[in-house]
PDB file of C-alpha atoms in Angstrom:
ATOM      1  CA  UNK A   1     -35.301   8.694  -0.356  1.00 53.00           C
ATOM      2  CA  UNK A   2     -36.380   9.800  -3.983  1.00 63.00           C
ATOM      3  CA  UNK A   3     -38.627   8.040  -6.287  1.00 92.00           C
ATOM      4  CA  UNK A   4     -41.869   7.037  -7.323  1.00 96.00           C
ATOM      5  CA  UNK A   5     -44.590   6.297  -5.126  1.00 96.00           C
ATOM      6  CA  UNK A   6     -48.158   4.423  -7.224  1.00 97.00           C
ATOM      7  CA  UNK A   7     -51.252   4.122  -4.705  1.00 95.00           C
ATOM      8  CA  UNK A   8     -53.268   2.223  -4.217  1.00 95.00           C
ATOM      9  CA  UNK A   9     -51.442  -1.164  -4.680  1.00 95.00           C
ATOM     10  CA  UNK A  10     -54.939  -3.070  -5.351  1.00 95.00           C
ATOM     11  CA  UNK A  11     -57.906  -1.392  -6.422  1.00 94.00           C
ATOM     12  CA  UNK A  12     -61.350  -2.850  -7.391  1.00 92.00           C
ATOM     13  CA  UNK A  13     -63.975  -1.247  -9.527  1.00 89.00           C
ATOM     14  CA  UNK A  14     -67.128  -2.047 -10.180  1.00 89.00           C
ATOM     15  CA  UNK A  15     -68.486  -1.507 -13.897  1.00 87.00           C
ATOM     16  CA  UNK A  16     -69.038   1.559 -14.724  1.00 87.00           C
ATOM     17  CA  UNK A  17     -67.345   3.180 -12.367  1.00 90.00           C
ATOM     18  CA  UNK A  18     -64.495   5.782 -12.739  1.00 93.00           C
ATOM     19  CA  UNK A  19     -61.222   5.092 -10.707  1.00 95.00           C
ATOM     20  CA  UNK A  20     -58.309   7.339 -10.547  1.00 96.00           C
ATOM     21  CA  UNK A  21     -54.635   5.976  -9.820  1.00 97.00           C
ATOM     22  CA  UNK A  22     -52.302   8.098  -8.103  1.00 97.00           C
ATOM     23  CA  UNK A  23     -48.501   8.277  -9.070  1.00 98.00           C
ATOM     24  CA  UNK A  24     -46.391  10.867  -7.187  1.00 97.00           C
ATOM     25  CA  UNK A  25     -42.412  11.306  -7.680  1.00 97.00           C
ATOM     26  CA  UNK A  26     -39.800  13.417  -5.901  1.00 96.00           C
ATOM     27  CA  UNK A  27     -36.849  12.852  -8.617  1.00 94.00           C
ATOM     28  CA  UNK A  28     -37.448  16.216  -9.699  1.00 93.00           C
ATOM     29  CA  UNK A  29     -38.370  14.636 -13.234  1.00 92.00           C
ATOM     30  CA  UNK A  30     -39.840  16.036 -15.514  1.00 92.00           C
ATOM     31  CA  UNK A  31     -41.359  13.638 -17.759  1.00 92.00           C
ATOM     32  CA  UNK A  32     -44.421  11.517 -16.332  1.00 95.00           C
ATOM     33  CA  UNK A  33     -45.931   8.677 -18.208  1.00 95.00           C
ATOM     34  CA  UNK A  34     -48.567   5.870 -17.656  1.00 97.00           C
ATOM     35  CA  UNK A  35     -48.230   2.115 -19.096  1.00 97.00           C
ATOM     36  CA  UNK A  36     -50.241  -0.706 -18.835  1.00 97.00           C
ATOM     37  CA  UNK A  37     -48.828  -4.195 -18.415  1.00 93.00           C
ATOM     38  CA  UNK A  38     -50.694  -7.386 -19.628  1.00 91.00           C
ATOM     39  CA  UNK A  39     -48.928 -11.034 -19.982  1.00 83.00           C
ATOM     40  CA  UNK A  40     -48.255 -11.617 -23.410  1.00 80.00           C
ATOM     41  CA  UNK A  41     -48.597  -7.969 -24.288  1.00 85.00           C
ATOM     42  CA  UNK A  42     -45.764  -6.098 -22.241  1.00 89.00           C
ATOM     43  CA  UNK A  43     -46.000  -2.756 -22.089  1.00 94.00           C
ATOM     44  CA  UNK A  44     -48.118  -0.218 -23.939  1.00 95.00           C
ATOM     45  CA  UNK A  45     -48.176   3.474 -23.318  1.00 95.00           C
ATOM     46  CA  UNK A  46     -51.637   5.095 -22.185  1.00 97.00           C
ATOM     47  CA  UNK A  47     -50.480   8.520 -21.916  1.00 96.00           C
ATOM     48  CA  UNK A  48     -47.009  10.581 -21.261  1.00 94.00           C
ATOM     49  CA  UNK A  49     -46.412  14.292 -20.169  1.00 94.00           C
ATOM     50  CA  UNK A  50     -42.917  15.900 -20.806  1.00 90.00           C
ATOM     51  CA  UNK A  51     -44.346  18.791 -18.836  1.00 91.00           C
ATOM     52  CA  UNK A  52     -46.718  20.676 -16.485  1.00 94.00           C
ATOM     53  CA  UNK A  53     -49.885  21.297 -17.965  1.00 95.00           C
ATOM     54  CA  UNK A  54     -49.029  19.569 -21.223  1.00 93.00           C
ATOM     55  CA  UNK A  55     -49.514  15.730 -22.073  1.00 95.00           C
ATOM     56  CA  UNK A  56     -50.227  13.950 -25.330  1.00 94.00           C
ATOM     57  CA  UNK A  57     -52.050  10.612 -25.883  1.00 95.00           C
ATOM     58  CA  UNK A  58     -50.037   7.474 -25.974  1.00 93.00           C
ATOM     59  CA  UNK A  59     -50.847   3.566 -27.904  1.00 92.00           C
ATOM     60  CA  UNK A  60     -53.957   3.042 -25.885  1.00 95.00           C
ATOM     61  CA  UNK A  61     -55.536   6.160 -24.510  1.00 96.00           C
ATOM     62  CA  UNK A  62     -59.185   5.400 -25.235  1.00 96.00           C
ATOM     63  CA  UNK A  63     -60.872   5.231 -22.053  1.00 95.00           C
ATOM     64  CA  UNK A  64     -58.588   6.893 -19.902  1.00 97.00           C
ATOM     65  CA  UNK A  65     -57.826  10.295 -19.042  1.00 97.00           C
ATOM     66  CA  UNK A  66     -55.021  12.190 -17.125  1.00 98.00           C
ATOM     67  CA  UNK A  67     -53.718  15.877 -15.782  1.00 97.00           C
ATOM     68  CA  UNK A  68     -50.674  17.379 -15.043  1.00 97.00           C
ATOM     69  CA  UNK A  69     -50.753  20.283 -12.918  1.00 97.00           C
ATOM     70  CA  UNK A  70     -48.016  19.587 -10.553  1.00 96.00           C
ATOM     71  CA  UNK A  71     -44.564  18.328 -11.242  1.00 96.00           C
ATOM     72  CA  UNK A  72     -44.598  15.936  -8.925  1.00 97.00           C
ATOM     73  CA  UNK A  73     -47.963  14.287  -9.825  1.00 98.00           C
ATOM     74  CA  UNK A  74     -49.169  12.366 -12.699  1.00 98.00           C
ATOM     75  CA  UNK A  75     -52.611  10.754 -12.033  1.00 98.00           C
ATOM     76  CA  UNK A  76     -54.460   8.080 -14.005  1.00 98.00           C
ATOM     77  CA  UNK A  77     -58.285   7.992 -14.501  1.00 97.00           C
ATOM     78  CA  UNK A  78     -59.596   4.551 -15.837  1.00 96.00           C
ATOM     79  CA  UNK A  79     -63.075   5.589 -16.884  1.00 93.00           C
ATOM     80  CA  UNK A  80     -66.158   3.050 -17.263  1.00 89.00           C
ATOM     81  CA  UNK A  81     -65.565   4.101 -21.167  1.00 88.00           C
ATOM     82  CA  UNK A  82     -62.239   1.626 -21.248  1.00 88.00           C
ATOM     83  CA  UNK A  83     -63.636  -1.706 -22.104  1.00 87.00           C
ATOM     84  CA  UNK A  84     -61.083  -3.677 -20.504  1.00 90.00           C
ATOM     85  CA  UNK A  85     -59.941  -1.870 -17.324  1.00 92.00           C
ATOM     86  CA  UNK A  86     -58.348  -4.728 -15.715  1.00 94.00           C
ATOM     87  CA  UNK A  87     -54.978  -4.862 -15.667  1.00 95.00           C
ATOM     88  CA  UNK A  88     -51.545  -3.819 -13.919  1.00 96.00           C
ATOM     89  CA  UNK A  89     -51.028  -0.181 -14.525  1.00 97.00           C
ATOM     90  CA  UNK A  90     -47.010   1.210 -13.988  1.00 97.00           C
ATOM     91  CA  UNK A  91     -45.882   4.982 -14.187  1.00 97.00           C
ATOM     92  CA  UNK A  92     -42.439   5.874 -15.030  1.00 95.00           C
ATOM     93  CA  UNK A  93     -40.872   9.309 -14.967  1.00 94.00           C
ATOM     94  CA  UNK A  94     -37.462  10.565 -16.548  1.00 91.00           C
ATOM     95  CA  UNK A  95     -35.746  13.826 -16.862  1.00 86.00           C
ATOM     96  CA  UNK A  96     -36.062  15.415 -20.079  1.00 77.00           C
ATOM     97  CA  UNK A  97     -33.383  15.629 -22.016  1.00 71.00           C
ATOM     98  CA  UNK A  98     -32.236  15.208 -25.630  1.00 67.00           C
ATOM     99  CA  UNK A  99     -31.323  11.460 -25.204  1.00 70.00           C
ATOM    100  CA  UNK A 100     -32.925   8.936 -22.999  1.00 70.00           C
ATOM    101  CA  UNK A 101     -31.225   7.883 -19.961  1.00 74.00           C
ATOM    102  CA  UNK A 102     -34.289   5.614 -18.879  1.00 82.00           C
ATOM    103  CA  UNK A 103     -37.008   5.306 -16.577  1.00 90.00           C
ATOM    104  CA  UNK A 104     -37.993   5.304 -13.357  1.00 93.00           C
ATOM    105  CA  UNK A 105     -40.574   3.055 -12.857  1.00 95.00           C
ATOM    106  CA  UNK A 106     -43.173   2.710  -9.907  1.00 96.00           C
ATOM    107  CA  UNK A 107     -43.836  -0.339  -8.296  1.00 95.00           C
ATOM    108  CA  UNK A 108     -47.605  -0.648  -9.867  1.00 96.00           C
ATOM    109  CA  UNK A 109     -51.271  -0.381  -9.564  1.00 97.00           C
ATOM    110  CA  UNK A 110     -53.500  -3.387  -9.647  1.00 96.00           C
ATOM    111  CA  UNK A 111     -56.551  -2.855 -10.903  1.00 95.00           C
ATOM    112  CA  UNK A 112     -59.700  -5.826 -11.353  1.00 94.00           C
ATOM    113  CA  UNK A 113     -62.704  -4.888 -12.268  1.00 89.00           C
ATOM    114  CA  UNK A 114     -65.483  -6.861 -10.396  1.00 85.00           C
TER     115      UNK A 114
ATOM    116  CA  UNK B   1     -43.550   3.456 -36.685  1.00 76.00           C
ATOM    117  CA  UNK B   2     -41.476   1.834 -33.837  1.00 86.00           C
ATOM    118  CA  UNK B   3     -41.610  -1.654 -32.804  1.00 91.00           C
ATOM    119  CA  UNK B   4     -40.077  -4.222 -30.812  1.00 95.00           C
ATOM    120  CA  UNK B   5     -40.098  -8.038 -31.194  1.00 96.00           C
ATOM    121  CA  UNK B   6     -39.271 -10.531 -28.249  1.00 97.00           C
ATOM    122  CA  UNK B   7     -39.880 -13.869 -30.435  1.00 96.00           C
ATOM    123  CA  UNK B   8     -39.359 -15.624 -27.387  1.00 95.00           C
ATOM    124  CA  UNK B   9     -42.130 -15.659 -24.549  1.00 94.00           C
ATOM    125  CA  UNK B  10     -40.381 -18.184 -22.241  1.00 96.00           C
ATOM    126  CA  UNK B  11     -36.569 -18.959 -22.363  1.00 97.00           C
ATOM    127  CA  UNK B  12     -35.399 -21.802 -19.963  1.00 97.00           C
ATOM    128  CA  UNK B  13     -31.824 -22.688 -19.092  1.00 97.00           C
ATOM    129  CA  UNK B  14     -29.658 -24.618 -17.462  1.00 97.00           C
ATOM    130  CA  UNK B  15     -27.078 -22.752 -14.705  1.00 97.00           C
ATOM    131  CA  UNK B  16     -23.972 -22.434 -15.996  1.00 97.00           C
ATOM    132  CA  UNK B  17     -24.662 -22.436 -19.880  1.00 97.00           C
ATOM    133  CA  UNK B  18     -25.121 -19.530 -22.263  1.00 97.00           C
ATOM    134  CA  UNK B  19     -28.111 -17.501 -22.223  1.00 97.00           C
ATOM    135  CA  UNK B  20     -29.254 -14.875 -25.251  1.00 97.00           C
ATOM    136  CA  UNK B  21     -32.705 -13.106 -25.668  1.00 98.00           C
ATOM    137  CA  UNK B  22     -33.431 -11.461 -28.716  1.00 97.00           C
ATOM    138  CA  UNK B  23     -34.323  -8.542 -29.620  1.00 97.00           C
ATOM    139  CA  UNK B  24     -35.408  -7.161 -32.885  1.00 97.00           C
ATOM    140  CA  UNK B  25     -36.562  -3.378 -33.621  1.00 95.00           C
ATOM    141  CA  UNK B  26     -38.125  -1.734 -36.387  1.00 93.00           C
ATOM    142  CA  UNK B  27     -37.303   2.034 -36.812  1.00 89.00           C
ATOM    143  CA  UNK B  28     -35.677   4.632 -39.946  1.00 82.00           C
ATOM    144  CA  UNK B  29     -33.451   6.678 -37.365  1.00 80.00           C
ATOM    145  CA  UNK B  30     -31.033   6.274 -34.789  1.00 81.00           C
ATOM    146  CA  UNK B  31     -32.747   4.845 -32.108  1.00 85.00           C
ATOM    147  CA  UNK B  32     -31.407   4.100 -28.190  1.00 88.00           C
ATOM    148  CA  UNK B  33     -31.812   0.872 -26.732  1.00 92.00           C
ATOM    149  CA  UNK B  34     -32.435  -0.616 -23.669  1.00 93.00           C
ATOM    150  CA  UNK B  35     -32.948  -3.496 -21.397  1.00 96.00           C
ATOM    151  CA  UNK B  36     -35.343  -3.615 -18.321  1.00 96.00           C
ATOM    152  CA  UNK B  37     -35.690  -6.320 -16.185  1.00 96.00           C
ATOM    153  CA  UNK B  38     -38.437  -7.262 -13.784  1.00 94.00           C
ATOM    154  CA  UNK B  39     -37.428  -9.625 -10.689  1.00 95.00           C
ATOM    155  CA  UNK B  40     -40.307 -11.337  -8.748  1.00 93.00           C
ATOM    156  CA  UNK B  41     -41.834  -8.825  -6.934  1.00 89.00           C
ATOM    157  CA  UNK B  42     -39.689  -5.794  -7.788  1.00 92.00           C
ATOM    158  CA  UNK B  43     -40.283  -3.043  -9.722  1.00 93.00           C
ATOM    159  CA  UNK B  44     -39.145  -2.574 -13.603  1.00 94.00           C
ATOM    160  CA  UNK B  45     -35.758  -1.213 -13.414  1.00 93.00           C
ATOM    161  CA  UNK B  46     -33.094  -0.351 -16.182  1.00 92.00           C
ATOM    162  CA  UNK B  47     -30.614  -3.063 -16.837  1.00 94.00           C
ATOM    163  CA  UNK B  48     -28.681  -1.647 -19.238  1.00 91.00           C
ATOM    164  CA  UNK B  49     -28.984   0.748 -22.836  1.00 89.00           C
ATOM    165  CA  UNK B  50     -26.627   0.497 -25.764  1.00 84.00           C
ATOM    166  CA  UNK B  51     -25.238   3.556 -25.472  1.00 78.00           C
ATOM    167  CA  UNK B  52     -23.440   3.147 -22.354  1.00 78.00           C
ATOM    168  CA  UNK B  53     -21.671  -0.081 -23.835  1.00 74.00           C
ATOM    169  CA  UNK B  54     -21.565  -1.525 -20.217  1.00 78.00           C
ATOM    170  CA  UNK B  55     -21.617  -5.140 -18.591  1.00 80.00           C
ATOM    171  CA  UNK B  56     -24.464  -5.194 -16.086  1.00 84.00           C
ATOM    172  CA  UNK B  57     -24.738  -8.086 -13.908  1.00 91.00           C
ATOM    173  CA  UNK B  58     -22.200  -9.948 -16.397  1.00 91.00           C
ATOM    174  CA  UNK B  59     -25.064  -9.193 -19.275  1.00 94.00           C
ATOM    175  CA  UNK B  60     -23.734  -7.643 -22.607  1.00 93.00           C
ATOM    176  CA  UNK B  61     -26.097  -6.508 -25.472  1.00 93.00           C
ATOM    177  CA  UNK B  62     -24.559  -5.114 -28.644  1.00 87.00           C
ATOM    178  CA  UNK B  63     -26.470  -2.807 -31.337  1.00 89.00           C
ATOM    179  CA  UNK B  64     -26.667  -4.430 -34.875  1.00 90.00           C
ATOM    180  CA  UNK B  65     -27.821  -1.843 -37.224  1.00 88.00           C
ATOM    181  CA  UNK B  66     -28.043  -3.746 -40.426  1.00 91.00           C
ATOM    182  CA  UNK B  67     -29.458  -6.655 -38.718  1.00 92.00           C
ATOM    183  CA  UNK B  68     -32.002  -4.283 -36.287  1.00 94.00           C
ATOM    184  CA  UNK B  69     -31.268  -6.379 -33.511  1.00 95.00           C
ATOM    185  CA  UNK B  70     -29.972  -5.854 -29.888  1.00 95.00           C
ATOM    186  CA  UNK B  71     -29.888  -8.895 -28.158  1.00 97.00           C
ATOM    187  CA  UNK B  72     -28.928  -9.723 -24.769  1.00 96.00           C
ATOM    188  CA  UNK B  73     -26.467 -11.992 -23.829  1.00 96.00           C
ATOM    189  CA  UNK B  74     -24.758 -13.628 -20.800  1.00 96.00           C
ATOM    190  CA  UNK B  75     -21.914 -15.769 -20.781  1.00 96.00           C
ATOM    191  CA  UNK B  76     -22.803 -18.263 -17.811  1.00 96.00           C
ATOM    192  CA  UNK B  77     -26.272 -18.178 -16.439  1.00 96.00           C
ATOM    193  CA  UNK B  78     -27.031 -17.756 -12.179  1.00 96.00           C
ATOM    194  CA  UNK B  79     -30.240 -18.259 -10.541  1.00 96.00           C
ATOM    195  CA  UNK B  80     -30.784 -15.292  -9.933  1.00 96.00           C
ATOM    196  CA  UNK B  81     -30.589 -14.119 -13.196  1.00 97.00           C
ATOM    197  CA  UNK B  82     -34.552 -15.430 -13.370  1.00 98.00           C
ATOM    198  CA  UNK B  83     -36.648 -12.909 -14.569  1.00 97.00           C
ATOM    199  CA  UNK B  84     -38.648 -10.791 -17.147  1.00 96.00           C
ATOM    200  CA  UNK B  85     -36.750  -9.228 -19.652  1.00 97.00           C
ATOM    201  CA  UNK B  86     -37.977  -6.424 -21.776  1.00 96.00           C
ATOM    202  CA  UNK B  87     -36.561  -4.826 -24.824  1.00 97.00           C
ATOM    203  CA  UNK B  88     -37.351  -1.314 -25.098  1.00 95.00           C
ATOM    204  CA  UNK B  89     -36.529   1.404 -28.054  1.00 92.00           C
ATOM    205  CA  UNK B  90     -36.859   5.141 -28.182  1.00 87.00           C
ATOM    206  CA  UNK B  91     -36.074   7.320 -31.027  1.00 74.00           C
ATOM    207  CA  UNK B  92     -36.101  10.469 -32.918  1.00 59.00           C
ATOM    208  CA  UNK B  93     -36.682  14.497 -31.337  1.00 57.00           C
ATOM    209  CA  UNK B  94     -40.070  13.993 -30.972  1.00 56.00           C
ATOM    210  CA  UNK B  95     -39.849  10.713 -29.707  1.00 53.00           C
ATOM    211  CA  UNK B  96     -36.908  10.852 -27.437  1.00 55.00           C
ATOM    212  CA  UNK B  97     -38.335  10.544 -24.315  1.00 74.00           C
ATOM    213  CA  UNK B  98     -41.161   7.728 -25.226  1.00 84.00           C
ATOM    214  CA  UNK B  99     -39.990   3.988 -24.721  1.00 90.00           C
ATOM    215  CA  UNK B 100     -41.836   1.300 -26.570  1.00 92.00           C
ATOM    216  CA  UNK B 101     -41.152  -2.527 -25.377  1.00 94.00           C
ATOM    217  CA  UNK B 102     -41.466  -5.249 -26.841  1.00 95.00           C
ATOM    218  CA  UNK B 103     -43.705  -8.450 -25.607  1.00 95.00           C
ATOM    219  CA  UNK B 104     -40.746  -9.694 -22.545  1.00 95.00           C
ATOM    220  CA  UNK B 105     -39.258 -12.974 -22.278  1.00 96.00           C
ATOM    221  CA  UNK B 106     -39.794 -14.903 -18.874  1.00 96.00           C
ATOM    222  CA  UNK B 107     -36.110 -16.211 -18.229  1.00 98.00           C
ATOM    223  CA  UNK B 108     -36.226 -19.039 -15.896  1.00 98.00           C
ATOM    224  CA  UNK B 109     -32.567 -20.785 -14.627  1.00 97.00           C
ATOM    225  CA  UNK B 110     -32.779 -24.380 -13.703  1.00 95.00           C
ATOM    226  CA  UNK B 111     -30.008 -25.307 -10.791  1.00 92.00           C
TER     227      UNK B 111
END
């Protein structure tokens, strides 16, 4: 059954802690990207990868970094430099092609800071 | 610069009447648009993008160029149809692949 698989579902971190959110897909896709969902604020784009080894800095980067060395695998580190880590955290993948057909999206990463 | 406007937090309806969330975009190209939806406790999925021109769900949304605006509509409301809603816009070479969404609209259908 493909598609994208975001663990853990909760996570808690204390301050100044680094945290790293895993996002895995099997769609074969290969663009990769990491948004972060607060109420009032709906989605903004932390970072994106449109291929191994590559990846560029999205809206909000600051405080977070990533790495692309597999295909399939696209993880997130929220590091105690991000001043407001707490927040619902969704990665998306899509094929890469000229037009855009959409995203997959993962079923999310809560993260609270305690 | 891209940018997406949902100047509607919160929408409420009753079942049965008209619904329409807007949708207004800022961008010099040709961009591609798209609707996601979020149900309670489901992941984002695609509802529908312009350039398909396709009736998801009984939801239409039409691209208006000089007005920037792609707003979705639905003829009759269902319960079900209670969600998030978020506009999203991509656009250019560079930029094809990135999707930037606006703020979402909580839709909520009153029986």
């Amino acid at each position: 059954d493909g598609g994208i698989t975001q663990s853990p579902k909760y996570l808690f971190r204390k301050e100044g802690q680094n945290v790293t959110l895993s996002c895995e897909q099997n769609l074969n896709h290969d663009a990769m990207y990491w948004y972060r969902q607060d109420p009032g604020q709906g989605l903004r784009l932390i970072y994106y990868s449109q291929i191994v080894n590559d990846f560029q800095k999205g809206d909000i980067a600051e405080g977070y970094s990533v790495s692309r060395e597999k295909k399939e695998s696209f993880p997130l580190t929220v590091t105690s430099a991000q001043k407001n880590p707490t927040a619902f955290y969704l990665c998306a993948s899509s094929k890469r092609q000229r037009r855009n057909y959409g995203y997959t999206f993962g079923s999310g990463t809560r993260l609270t800071v305690v | 610069a891209q940018r997406v406007t949902q100047p509607e937090k919160l929408l409420s309806v009753f079942k049965g009447a008209p619904v329409e969330l807007k949708c207004n975009y800022s961008y010099s190209g040709s961009p591609e648009l798209f609707w996601y939806v979020q149900y309670s406790r489901q992941r984002l999925q695609l509802l529908l993008r312009h350039i398909s021109r396709e009736s998801i769900k009984g939801f239409t949304a039409d691209l208006n160029k000089g007005e920037t605006s792609f707003h979705l509509k639905k003829p009759f409301a269902q319960e079900e149809d209670s969600a998030m809603y978020y506009c999203a816009l991509s656009g250019g070479i560079q930029g094809a692949q990135k999707l930037v969404f606006g703020q979402g609209t909580r839709l909520t259908i009153n029986p």
